[in-house]
mmCIF file of C-alpha atoms in Angstrom:
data_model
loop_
_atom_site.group_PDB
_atom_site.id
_atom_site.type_symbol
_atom_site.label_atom_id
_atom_site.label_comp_id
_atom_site.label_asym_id
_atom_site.label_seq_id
_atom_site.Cartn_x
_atom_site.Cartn_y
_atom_site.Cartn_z
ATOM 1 C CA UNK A 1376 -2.639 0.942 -3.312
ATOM 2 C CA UNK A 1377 -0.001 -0.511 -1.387
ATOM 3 C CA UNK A 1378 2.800 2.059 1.059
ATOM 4 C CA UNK A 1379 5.535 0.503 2.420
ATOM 5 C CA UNK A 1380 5.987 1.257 5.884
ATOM 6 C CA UNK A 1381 9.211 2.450 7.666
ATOM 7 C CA UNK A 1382 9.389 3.927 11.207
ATOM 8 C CA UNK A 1383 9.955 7.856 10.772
ATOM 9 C CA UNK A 1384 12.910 8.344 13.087
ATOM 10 C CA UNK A 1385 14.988 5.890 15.241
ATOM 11 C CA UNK A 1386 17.699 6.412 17.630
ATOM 12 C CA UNK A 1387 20.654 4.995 18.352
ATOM 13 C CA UNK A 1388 24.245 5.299 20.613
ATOM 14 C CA UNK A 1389 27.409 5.065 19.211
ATOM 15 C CA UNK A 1390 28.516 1.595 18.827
ATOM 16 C CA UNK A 1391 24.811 0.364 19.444
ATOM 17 C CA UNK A 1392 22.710 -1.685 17.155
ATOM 18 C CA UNK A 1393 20.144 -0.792 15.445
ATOM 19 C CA UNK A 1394 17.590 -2.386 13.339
ATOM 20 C CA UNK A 1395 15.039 -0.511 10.859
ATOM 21 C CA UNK A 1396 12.362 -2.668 8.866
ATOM 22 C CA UNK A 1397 10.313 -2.294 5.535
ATOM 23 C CA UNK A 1398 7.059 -3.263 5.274
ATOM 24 C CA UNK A 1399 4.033 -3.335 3.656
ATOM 25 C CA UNK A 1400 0.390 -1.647 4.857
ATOM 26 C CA UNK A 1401 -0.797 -4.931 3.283
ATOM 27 C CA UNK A 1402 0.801 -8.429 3.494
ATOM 28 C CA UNK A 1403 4.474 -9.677 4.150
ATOM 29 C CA UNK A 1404 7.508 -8.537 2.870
ATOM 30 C CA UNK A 1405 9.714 -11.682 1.288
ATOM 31 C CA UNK A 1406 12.453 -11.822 -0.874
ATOM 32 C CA UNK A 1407 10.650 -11.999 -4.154
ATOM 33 C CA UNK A 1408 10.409 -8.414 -3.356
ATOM 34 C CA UNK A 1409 14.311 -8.143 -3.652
ATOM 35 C CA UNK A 1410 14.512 -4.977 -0.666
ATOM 36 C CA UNK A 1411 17.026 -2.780 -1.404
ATOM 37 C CA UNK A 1412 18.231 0.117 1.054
ATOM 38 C CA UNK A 1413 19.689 2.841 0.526
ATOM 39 C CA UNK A 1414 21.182 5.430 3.126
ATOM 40 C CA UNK A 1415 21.010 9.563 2.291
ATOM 41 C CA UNK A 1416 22.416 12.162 3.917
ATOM 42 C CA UNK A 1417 20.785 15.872 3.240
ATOM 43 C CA UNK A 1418 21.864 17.303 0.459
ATOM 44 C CA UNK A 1419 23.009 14.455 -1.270
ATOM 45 C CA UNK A 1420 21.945 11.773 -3.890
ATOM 46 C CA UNK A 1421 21.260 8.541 -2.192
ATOM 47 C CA UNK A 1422 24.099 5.821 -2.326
ATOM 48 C CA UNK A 1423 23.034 2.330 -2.307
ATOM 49 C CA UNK A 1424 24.163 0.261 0.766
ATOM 50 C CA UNK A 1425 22.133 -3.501 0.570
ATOM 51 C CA UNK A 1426 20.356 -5.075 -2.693
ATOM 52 C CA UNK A 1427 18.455 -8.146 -3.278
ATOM 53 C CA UNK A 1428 17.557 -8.455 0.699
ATOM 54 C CA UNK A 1429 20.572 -9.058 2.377
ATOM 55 C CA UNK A 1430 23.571 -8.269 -0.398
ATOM 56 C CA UNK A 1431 26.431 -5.336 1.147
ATOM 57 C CA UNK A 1432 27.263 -2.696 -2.344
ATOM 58 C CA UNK A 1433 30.744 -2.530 -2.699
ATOM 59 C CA UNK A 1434 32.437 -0.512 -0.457
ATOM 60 C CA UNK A 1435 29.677 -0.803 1.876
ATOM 61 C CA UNK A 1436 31.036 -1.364 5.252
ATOM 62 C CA UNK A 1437 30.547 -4.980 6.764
ATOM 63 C CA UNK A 1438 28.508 -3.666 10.161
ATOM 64 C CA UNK A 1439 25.347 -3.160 7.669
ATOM 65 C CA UNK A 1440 23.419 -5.872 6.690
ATOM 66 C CA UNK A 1441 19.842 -6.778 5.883
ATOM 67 C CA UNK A 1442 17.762 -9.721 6.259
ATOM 68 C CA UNK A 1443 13.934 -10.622 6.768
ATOM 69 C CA UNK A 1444 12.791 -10.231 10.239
ATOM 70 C CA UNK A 1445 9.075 -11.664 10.331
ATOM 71 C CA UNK A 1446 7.243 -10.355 7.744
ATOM 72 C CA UNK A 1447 9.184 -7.278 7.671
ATOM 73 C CA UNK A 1448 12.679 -6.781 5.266
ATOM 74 C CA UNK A 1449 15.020 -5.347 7.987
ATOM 75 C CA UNK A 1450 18.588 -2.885 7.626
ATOM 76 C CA UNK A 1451 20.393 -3.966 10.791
ATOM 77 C CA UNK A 1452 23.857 -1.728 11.831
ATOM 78 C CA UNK A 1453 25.684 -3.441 13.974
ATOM 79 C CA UNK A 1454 28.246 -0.859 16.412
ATOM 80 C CA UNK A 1455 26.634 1.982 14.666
ATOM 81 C CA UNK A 1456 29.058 5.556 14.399
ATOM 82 C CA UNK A 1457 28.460 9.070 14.085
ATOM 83 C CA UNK A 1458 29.162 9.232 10.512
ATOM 84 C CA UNK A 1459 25.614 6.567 10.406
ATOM 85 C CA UNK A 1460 23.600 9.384 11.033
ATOM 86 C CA UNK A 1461 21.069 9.735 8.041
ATOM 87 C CA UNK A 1462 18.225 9.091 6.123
ATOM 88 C CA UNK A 1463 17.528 5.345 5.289
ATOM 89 C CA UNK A 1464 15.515 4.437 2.775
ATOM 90 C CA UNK A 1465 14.325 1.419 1.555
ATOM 91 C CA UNK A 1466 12.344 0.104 -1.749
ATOM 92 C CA UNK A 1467 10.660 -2.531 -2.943
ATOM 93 C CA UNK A 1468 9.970 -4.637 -5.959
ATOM 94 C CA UNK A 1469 6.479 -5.182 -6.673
ATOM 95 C CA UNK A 1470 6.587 -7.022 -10.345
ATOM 96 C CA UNK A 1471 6.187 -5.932 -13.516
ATOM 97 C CA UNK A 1472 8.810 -3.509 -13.727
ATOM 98 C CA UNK A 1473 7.399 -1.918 -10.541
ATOM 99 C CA UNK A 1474 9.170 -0.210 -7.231
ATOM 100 C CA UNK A 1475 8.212 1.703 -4.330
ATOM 101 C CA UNK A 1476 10.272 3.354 -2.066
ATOM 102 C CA UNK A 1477 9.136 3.712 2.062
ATOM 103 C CA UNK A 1478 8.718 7.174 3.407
ATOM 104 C CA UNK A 1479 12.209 6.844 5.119
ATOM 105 C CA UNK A 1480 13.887 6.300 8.362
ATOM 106 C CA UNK A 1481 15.622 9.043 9.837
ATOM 107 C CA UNK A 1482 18.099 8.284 11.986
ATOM 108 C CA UNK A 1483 19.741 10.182 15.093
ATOM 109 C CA UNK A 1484 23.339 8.704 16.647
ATOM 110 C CA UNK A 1485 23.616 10.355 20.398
ATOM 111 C CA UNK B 327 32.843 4.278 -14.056
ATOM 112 C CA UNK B 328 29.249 4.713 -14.674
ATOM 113 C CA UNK B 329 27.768 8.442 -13.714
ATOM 114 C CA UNK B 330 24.939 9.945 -14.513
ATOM 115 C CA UNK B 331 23.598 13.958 -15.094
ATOM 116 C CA UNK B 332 20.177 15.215 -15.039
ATOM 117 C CA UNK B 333 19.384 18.289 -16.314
ATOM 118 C CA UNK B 334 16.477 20.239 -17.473
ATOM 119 C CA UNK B 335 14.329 23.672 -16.035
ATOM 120 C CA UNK B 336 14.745 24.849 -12.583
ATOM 121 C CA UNK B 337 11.644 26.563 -12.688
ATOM 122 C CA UNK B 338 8.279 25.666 -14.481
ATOM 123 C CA UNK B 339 4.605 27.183 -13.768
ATOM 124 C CA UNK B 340 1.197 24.929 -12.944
ATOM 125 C CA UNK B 341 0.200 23.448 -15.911
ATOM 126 C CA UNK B 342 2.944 23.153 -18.419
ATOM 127 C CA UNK B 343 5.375 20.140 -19.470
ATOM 128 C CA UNK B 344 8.291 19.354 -17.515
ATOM 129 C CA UNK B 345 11.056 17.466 -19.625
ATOM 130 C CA UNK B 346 14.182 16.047 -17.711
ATOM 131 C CA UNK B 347 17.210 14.665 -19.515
ATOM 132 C CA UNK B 348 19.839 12.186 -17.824
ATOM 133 C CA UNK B 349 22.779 12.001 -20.018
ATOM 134 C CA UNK B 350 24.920 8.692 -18.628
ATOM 135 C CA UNK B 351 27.975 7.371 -19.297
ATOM 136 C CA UNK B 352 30.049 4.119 -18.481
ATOM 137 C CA UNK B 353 27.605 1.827 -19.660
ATOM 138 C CA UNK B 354 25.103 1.060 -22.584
ATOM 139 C CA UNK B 355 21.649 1.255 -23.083
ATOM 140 C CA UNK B 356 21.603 -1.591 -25.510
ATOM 141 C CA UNK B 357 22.734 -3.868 -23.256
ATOM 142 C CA UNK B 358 20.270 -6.338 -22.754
ATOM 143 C CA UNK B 359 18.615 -6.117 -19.290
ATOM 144 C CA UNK B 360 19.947 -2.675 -18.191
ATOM 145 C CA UNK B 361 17.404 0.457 -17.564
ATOM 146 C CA UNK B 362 17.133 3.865 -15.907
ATOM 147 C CA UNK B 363 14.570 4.896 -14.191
ATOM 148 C CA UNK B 364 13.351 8.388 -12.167
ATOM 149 C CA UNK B 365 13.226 9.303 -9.039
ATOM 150 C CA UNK B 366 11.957 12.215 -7.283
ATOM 151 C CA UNK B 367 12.119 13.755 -3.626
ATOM 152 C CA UNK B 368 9.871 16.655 -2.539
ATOM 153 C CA UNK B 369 12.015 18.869 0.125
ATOM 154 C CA UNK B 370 12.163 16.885 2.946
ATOM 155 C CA UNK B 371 10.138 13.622 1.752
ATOM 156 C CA UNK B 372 10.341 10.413 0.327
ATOM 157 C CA UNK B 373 11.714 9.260 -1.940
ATOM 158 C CA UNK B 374 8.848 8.145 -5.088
ATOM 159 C CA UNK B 375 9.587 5.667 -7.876
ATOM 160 C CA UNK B 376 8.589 7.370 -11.086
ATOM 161 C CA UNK B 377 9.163 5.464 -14.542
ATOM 162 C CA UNK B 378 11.947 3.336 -15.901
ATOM 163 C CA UNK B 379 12.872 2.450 -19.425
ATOM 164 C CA UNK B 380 14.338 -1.177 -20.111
ATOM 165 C CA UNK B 381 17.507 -1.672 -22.994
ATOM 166 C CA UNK B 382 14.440 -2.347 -25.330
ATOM 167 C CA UNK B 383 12.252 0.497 -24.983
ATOM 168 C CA UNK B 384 10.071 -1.029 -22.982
ATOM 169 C CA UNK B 385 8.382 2.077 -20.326
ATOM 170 C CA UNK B 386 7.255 0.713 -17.028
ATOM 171 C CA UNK B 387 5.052 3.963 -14.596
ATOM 172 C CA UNK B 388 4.446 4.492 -11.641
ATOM 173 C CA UNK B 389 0.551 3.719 -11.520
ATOM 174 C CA UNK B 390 -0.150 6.682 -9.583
ATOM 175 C CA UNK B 391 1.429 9.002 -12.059
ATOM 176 C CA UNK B 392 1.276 6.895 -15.499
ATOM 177 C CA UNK B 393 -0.832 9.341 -16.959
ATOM 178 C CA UNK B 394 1.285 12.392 -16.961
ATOM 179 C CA UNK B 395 4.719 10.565 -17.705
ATOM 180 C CA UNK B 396 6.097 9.427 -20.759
ATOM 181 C CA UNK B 397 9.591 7.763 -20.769
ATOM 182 C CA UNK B 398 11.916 7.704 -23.609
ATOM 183 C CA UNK B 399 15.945 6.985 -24.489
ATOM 184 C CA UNK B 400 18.293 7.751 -27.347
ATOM 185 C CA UNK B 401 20.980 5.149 -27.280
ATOM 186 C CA UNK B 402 23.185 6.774 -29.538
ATOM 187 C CA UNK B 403 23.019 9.607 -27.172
ATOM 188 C CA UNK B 404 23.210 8.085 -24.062
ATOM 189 C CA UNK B 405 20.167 10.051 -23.001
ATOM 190 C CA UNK B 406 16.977 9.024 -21.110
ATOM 191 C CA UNK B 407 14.242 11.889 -21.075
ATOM 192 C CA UNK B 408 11.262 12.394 -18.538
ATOM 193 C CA UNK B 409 8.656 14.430 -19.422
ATOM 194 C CA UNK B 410 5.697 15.092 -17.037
ATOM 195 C CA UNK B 411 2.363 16.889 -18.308
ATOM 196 C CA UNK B 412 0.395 18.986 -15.946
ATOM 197 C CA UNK B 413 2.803 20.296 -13.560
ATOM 198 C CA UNK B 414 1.297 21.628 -9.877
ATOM 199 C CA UNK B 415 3.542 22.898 -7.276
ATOM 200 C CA UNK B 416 3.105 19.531 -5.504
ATOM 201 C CA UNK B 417 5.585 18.341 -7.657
ATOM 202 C CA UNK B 418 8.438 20.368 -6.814
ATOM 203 C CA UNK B 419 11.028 17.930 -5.872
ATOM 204 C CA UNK B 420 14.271 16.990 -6.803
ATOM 205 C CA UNK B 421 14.404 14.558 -9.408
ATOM 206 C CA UNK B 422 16.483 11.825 -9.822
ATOM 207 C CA UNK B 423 17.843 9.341 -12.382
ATOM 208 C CA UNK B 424 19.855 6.167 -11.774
ATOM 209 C CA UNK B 425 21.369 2.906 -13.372
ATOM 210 C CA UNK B 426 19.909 -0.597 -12.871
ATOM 211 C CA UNK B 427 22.063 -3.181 -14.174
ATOM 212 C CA UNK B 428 21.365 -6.412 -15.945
ATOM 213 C CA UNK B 429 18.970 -8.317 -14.402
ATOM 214 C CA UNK B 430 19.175 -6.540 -11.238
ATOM 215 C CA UNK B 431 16.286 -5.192 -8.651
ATOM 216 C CA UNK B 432 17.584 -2.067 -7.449
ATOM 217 C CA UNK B 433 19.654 0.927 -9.101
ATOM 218 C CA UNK B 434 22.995 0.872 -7.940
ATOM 219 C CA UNK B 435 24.122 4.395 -9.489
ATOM 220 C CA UNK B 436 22.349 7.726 -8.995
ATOM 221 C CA UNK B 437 22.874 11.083 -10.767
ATOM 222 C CA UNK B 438 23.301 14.151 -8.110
ATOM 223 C CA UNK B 439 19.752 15.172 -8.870
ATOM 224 C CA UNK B 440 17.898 18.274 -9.910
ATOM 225 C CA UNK B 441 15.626 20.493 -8.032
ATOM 226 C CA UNK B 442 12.530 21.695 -9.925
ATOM 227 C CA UNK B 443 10.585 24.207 -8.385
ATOM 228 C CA UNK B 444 6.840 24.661 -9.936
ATOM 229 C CA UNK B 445 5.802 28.121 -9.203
ATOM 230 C CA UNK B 446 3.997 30.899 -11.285
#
C-alpha cells in the first residue's frame, strides 16, 4: 500500500522560509496527483490553503504557495509569522475516486 | 455559503455500528460532479481519507477500510451518512465530512468534526 511521506515536525523563525514536501514511500509525486494542503491548528477543523499543486484558496495569504520540488509536491511559506504555527497536512489523489492524506507536518515558529 | 454538520454518537462500544450524518447546506448534491467524503483524525494523528459519495451515488472507500464502510446520501435531505461496522477503540477519532466541488481534487469545505470515542 502506498503512505505518503511528510517530515513530522519542522522549524522555522519568524519571517523565515520554510518548505515542507509530500511524497510517496513509492515513486514520484506529479501533478496528476493534484496535492492539496491543508494547514490545522489543534482543536480545529482543517481549512484548506493550496489545491491542484500550486493553486492559493481564497483568502489564503499570498506568502504560501506550493509547487513540485523533485519528485516531491512541496508547501513553501515564504516570511513565515507566528500565527503559521500548525499542523500541515497534505493529500493526495491516487485515481479512481481515491485520496490519502500524509501523517502531517507539525510546525514550530521560534 | 456552504457549511457542513456532522453528527451522530459520542460514545459506541467494540463491535457495534457507528452511523455518522453530515447535514450540508449551500450547495446541492445533484449537481453533477460534486461529492462529500469522510474524514477522520485519531487524537493527535493523521488525518485518513475514508469514503466519498459522488452527485450520482456512486461510493468510492478507502481500500484499507472498504469492508466496514458503507456510504450513502439523501438529496432531498441534504444528508450524507457514514456507517462503519465493527467498531474497536482504534477508531476513536474525530470524524470529519467536507465538500468537493465540481470536478475538483480536494475538499475545499469541512464540517467542525465529531469526536467518537469507542469504549465499553
Amino acid at each position: 500500500q502506498t503512505v505518503v511521506t511528510q517530515e513530522p515536525s519542522f522549524s522555522v523563525s519568524p519571517g523565515g522560509t520554510v518548505t515542507l514536501t509530500c511524497g510517496l514511500s513509492s515513486g514520484s509525486v506529479s501533478t496528476s496527483y493534484y496535492p492539496s494542503w491543508y494547514q490545522q491548528i489543534p482543536g480545529q477543523a482543517p481549512r484548506t490553503l493550496v489545491y491542484n499543486t500550486n493553486i492559493r484558496s481564497s483568502g489564503v495569504p499570498d506568502r504560501f504557495s506550493g509547487s513540485i520540488l523533485g519528485n516531491k509536491g512541496a508547501l513553501t511559506i515564504t516570511g513565515a509569522q507566528v500565527d503559521d504555527e500548525s499542523n500541515y497536512h497534505c493529500m493526495l489523489y491516487m485515481g479512481g475516486g481515491i485520496w490519502v492524506f500524509g501523517g502531517g507536518t507539525k510546525l514550530t515558529v521560534l | 455559503q456552504i457549511t457542513l454538520k456532522e453528527s451522530g454518537p459520542t460514545l459506541v462500544k467494540p463491535t457495534q455500528t457507528l452511523t455518522l450524518t453530515c447535514t450540508f447546506s449551500g450547495f446541492s448534491l445533484n449537481t453533477g460532479g460534486v461529492a462529500v467524503g469522510w474524514i477522520r483524525q485519531p487524537p493527535g494523528q493523521a488525518l485518513e481519507w475514508l469514503a466519498l459519495i459522488y452527485w450520482d451515488g456512486d461510493p468510492r472507500y478507502s481500500s484499507s477500510l472498504r469492508s466496514r464502510l458503507t456510504i450513502t446520501r439523501d438529496t432531498a435531505k441534504n444528508q450524507v451518512v457514514l456507517t462503519m461496522t465493527n467498531m474497536h477503540p482504534v477508531d476513536t477519532a474525530t470524524y470529519y465530512c467536507a465538500h468537493r466541488g465540481a470536478a475538483m481534487t480536494h475538499f475545499d469545505d469541512w464540517g467542525q468534526g465529531t469526536l467518537v470515542t469507542v469504549s465499553s
